[in-house]
Coordinates of C-alpha atoms in Angstrom, one line a residue:
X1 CA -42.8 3.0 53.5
X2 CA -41.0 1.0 50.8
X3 CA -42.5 -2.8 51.0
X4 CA -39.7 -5.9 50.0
X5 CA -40.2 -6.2 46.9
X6 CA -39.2 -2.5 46.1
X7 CA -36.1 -2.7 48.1
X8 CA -35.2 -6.2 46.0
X9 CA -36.1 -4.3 42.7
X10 CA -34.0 -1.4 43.4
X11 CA -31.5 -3.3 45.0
X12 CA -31.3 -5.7 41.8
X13 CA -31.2 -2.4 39.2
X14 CA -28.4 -1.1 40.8
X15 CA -26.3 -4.4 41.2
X16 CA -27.2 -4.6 37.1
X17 CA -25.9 -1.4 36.6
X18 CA -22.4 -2.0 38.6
X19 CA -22.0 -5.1 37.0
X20 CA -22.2 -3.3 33.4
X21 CA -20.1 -0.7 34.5
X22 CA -18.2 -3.4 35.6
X23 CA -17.9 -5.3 32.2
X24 CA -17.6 -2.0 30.4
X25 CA -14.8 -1.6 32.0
X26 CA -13.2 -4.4 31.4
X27 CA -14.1 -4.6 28.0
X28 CA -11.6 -1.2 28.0
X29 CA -8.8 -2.5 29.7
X30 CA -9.0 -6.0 27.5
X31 CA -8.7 -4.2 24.6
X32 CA -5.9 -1.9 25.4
X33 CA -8.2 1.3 25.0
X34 CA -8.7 0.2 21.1
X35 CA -12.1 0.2 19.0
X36 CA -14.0 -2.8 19.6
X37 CA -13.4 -4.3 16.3
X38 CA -15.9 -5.1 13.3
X39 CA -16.8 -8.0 11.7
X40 CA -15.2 -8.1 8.7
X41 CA -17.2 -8.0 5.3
X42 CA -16.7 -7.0 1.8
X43 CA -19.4 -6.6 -1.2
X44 CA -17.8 -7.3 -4.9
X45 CA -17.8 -5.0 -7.7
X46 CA -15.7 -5.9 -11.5
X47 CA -15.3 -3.2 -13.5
X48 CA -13.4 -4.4 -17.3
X49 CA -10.3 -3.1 -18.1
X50 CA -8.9 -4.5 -21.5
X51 CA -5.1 -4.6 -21.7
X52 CA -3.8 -6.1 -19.0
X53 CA -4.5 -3.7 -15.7
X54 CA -0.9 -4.0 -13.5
X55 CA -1.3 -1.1 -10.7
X56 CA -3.7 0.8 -9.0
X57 CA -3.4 4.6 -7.2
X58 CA -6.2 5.4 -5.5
X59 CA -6.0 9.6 -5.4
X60 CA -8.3 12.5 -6.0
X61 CA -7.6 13.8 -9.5
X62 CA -10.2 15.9 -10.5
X63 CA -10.3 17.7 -7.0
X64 CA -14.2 17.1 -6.2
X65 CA -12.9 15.5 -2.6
X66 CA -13.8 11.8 -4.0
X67 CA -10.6 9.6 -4.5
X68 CA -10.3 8.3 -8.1
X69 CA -8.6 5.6 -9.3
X70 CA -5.5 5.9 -11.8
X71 CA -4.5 2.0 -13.5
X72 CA -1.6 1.1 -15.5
X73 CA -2.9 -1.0 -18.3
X74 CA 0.6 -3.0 -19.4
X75 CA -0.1 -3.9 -23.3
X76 CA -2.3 -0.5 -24.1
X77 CA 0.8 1.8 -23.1
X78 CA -1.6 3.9 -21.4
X79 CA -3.0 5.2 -18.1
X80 CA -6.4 4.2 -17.1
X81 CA -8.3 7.3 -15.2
X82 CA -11.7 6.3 -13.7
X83 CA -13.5 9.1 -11.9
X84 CA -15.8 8.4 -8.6
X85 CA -19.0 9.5 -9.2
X86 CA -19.2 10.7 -5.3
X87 CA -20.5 7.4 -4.0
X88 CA -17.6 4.5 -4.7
X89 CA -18.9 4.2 -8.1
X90 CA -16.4 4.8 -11.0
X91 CA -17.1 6.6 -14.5
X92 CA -15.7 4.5 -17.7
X93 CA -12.1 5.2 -18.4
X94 CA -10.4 7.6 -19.8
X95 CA -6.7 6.5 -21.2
X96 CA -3.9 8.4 -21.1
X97 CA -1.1 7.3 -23.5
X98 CA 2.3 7.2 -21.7
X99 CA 5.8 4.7 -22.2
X100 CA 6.2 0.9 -23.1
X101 CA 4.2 -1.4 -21.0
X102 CA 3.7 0.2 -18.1
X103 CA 3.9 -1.8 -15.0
X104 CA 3.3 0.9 -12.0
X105 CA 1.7 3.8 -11.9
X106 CA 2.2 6.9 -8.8
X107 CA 0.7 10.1 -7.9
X108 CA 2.2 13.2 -6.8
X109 CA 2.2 17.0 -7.3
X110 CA 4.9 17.4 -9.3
X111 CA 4.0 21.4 -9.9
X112 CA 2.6 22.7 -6.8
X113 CA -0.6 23.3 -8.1
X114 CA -2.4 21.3 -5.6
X115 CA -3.7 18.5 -7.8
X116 CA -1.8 14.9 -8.3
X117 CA 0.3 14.4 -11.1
X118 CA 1.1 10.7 -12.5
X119 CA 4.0 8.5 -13.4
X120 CA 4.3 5.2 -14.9
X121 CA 7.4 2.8 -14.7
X122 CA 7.6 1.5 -18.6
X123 CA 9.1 -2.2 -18.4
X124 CA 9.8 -1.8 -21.8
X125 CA 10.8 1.3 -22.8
X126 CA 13.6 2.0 -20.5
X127 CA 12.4 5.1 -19.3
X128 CA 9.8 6.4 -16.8
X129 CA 6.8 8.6 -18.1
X130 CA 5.3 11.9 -16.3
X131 CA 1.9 12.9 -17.0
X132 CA 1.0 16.4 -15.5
X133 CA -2.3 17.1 -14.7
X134 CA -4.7 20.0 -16.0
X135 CA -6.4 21.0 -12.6
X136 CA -9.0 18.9 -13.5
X137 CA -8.1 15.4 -13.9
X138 CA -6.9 15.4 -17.9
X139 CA -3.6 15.1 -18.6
X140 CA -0.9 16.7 -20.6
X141 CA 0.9 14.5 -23.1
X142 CA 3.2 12.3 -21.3
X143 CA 6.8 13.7 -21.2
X144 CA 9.6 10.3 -20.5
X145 CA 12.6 10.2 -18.4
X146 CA 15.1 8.1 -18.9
X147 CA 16.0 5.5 -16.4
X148 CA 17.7 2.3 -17.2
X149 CA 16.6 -1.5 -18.3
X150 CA 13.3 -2.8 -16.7
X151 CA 12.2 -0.4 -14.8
X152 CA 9.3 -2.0 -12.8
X153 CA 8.2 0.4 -10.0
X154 CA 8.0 4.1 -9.4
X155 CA 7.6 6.2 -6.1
X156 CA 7.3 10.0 -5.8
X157 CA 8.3 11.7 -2.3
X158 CA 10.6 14.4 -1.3
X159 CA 13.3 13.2 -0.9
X160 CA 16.1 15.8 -0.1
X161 CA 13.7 18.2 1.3
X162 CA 13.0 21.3 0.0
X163 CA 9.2 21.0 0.0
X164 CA 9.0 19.5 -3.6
X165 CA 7.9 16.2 -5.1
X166 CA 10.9 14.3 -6.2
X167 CA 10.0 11.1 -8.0
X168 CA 12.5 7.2 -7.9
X169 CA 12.3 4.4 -10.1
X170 CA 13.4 1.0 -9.4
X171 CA 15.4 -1.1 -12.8
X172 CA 15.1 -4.8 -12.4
X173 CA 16.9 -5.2 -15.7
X174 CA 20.1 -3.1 -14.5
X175 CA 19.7 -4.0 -10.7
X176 CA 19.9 0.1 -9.8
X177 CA 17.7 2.8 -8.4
X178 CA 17.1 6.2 -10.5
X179 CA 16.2 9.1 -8.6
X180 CA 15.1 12.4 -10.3
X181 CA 14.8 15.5 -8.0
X182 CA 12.6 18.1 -8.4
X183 CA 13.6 21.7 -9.9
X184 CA 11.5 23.5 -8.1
X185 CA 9.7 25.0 -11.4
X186 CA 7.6 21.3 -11.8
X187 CA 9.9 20.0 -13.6
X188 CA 12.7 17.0 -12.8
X189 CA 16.3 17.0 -13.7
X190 CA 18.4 14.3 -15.8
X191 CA 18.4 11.8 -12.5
X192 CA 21.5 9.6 -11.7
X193 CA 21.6 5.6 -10.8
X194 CA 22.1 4.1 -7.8
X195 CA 23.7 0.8 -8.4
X196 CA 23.1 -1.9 -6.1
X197 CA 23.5 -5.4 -5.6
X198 CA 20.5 -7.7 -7.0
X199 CA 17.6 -7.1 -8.6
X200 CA 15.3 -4.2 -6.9
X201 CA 11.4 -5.1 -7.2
X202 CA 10.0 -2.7 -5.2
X203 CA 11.0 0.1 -2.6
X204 CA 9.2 2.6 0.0
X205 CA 10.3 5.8 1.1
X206 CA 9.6 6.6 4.9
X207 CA 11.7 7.8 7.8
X208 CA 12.8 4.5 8.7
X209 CA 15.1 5.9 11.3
X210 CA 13.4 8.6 12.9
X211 CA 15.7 11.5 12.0
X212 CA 13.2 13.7 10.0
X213 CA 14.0 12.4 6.5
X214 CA 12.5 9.8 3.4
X215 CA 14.9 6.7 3.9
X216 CA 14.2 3.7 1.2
X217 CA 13.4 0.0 1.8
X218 CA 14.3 -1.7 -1.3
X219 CA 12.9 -5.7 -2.3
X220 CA 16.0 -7.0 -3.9
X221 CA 15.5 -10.5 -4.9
X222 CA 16.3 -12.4 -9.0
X223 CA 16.7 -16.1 -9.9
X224 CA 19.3 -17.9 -8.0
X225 CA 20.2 -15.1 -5.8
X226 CA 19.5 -14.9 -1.9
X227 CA 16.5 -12.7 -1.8
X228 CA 16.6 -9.7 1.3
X229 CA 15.7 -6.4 2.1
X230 CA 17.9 -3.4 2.4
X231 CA 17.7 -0.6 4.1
X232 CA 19.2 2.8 2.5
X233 CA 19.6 5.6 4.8
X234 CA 18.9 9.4 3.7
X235 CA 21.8 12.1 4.8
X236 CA 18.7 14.9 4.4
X237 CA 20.1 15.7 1.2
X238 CA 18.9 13.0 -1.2
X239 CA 22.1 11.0 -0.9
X240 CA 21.4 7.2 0.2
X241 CA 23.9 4.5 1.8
X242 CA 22.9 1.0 2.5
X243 CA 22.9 0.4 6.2
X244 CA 20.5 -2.3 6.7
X245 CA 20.6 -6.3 5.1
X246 CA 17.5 -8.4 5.9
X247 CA 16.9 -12.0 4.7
X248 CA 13.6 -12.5 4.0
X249 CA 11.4 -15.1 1.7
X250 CA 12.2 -17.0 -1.9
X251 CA 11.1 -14.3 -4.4
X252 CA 10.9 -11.1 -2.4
X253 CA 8.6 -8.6 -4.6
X254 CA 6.8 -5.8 -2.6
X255 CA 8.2 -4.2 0.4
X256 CA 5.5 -1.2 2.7
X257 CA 6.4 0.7 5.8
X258 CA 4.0 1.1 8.2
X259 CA 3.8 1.7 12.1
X260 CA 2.4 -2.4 12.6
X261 CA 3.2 -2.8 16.4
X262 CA 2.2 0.3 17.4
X263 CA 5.3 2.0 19.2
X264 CA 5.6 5.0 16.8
X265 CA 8.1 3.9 14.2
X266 CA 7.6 2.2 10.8
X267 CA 7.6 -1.8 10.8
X268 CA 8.4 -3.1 7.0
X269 CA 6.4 -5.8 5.6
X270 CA 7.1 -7.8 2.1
X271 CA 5.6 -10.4 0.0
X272 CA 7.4 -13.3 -1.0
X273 CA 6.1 -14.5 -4.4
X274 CA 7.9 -17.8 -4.6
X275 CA 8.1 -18.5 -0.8
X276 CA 3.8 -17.9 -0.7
X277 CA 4.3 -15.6 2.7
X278 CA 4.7 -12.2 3.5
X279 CA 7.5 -11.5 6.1
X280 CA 7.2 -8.7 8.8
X281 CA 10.3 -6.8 10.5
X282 CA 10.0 -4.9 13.3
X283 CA 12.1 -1.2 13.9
X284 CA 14.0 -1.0 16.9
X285 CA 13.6 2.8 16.5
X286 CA 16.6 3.4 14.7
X287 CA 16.1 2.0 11.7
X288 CA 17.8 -1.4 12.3
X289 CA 14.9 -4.4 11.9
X290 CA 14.1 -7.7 13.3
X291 CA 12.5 -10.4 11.1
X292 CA 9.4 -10.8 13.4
X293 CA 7.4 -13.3 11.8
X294 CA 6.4 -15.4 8.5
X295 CA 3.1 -15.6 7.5
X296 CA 1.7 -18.3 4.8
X297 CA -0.4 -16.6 2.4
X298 CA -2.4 -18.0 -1.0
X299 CA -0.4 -18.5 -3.9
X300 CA 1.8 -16.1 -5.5
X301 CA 1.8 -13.1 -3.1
X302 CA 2.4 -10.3 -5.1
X303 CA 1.3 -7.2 -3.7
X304 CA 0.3 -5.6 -0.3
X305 CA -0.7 -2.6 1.4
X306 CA -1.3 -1.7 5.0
X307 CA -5.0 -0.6 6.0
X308 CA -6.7 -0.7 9.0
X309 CA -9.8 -2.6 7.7
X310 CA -11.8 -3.4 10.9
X311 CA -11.4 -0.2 12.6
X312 CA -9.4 -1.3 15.8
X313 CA -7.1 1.2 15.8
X314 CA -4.6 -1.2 13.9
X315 CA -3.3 -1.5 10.9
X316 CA -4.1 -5.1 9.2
X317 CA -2.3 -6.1 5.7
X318 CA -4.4 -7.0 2.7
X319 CA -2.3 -8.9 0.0
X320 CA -3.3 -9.4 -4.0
X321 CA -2.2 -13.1 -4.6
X322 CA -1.2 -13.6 -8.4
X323 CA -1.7 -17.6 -8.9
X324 CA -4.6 -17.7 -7.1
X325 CA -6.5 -14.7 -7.5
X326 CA -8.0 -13.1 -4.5
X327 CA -7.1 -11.1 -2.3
X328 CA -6.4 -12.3 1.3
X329 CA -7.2 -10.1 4.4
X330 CA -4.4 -10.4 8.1
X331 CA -6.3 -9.0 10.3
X332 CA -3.4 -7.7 13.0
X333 CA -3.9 -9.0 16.4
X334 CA -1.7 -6.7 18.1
X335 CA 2.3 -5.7 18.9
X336 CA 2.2 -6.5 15.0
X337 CA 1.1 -10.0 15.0
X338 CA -1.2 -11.2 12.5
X339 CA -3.9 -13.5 11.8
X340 CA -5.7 -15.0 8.4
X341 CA -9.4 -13.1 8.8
X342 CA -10.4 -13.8 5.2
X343 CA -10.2 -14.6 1.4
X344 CA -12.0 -12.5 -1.1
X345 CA -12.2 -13.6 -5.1
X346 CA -11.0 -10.9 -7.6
X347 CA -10.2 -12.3 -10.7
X348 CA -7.1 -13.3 -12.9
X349 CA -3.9 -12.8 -11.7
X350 CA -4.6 -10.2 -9.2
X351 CA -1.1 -8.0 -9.6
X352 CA -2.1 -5.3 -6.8
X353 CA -3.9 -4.1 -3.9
X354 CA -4.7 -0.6 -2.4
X355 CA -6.8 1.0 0.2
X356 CA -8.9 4.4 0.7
X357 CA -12.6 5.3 1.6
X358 CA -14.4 5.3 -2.1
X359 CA -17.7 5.8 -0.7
X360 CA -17.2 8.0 2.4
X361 CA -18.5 6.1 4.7
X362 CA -15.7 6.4 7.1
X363 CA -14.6 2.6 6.0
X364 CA -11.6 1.9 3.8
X365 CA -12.4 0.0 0.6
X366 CA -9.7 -2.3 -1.2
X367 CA -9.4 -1.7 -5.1
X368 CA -7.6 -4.8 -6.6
X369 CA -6.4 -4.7 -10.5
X370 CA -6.5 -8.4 -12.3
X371 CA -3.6 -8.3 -14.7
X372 CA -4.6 -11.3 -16.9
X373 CA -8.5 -11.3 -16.4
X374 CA -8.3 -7.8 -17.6
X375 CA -10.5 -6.1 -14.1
X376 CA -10.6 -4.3 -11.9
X377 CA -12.1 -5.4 -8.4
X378 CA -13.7 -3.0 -6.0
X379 CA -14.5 -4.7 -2.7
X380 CA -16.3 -2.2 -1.0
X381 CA -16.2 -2.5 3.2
X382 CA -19.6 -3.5 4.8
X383 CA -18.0 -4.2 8.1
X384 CA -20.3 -3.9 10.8
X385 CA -20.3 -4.0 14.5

């Protein structure tokens, strides 16, 4: 026969147990059925990079399953190759000689082969270089394509497709697009020029309208001019119009796409270099887009790329700040609404920002090139519950 006290125990372990089932269960519904976020940390690493390092792709190159990193280094008029050593460490570089100050650099498989080829947008040289890899991350001599004046930033992606890497550039010094589509043999033809209205600093390829093919969001935005967004729809074929006009912040510089709010179509998001925020538009799910929110960031917002960073199922915005030098973490709140979670020193001008897991350890890592202070910043994710 049970005596009081071990009906009260029993009685009290099961009321326990209800009441954390009961909390559990809130704790799901509270968080909409996300990840219980972490608490955001970083650990510093500076690697040097003489020459001025502009961009940063973060890609498997020598096809060991480690992501490298490939930097455009602006007064070398080279490629920067670093190799992971398998645990977010990089090897010393190797360079890679390619156009006339060299602002961006992209990856892509030009040939097929199954290993990432590289371009470079050469600022000076009026022309774009291609470097195609050997299999196992060296490079053949760099072969250019001509573009037009300026050409600041480069994107590969099919964009008429047939299943082959076509490759764009973007010429501030002509205000024009030139897109090069692929042969099918590796190779890319002559290209033609897109004019367009301003000054394009940046664009992104993704389906912006959900009809199966690459649209472009271009940053158009000079001195004196009214700075904005566009939208240029893809007919399937390669062939873009402008259907879309967005007002955005003084100095508009680097445009993403990226699903922010959740509902299955890509958001854009932009830095505004003179305006020192970041504006985020919202898809309607057609491709037309609603400027959402500004955000104030540090000074001279440069760069940005969209990472989930504290593994909540959401994609947060990390943003290399030019004047001030660090890079500055939005931690994304939900329905694409963001909030200031940190700022982390890189050095010198910080030009760019980009995400991927360098160590494996299921967390992304931000790599962060420092144009004037001649690094390159690895801030390694310790997040931790």
């Amino acid at each position: 026969m049970l005596n009081q006290r071990s009906v009260v125990t029993r009685f009290s372990i099961r009321f326990s147990v209800i009441m954390l089932s009961a909390a559990l269960c809130w704790l799901s519904c509270s968080t909409g059925d996300k990840q219980v976020p972490l608490k955001l940390s970083f650990s510093t690493t500076n690697y040097e990079a003489p020459g001025g390092p502009t961009f940063v792709s973060i890609v498997d190159l020598n096809a060991d399953g480690h992501l490298d990193l490939a930097v455009s280094i602006w007064a070398q008029r080279s490629v920067a190759v670093m190799f992971n050593n398998g645990n977010g460490t990089f090897s010393e570089p190797a360079y890679h000689q390619c156009g006339q100050r060299p602002y961006c650099v992209a990856a892509g498989d030009l040939n097929g082969d199954g290993v990432a080829d590289l371009f470079t947008a050469n600022y000076s040289g009026v022309d774009m270089s291609v470097l195609i890899n050997d299999g196992q991350g060296g490079f053949e001599p760099a072969r250019e394509k001509r573009t037009q004046q300026a050409t600041r930033y480069v994107q590969s992606a099919d964009l008429n497709g047939d299943g082959h890497t076509d490759v764009a550039a973007a010429n501030t010094g002509d205000n024009s697009l030139s897109v090069f589509y692929n042969l099918g043999d590796g190779t890319l033809d002559e290209g033609r020029n897109i004019p367009l209205e301003d000054s394009p600093r940046s664009f992104f390829p993704g389906d912006l309208d959900s009809d199966g093919d690459l649209d472009l969001a271009v940053a158009l935005s000079s001195r004196g001019t009214r700075p904005k967004l566009i939208v240029m729809f893809n007919d399937g074929a390669g062939h873009f119009t402008v259907e879309g006009d967005y007002p955005v912040g003084a100095h508009a510089w680097t445009v993403i796409a990226a699903d922010l709010n959740e509902d299955g179509h890509l958001d854009l998001a932009n830095t505004n270099y003179s305006g020192l925020d970041i504006s985020v538009l919202l898809n309607d799910g057609q491709g037309h887009f609603t400027v959402d929110e500004h955000y104030q960031t540090l000074r001279g917002p440069r760069h940005l790329c969209a990472v989930d960073l504290n593994k909540d199922d959401r994609l947060d915005l990390a943003i290399a700040s030019w004047h001030a030098g660090q890079c500055e973490v939005l931690l994304n709140q939900g329905q694409g609404r963001f909030q200031t979670a940190g700022h982390y020193p890189t050095g010198k001008m910080s030009s760019c920002v980009a995400s991927g897991d360098l160590d494996g350890d299921g967390l992304d890592d931000l790599v962060v090139t420092n144009a004037d202070g001649n690094t390159i910043t690895i801030l390694k994710n310790t997040s931790t519950r």
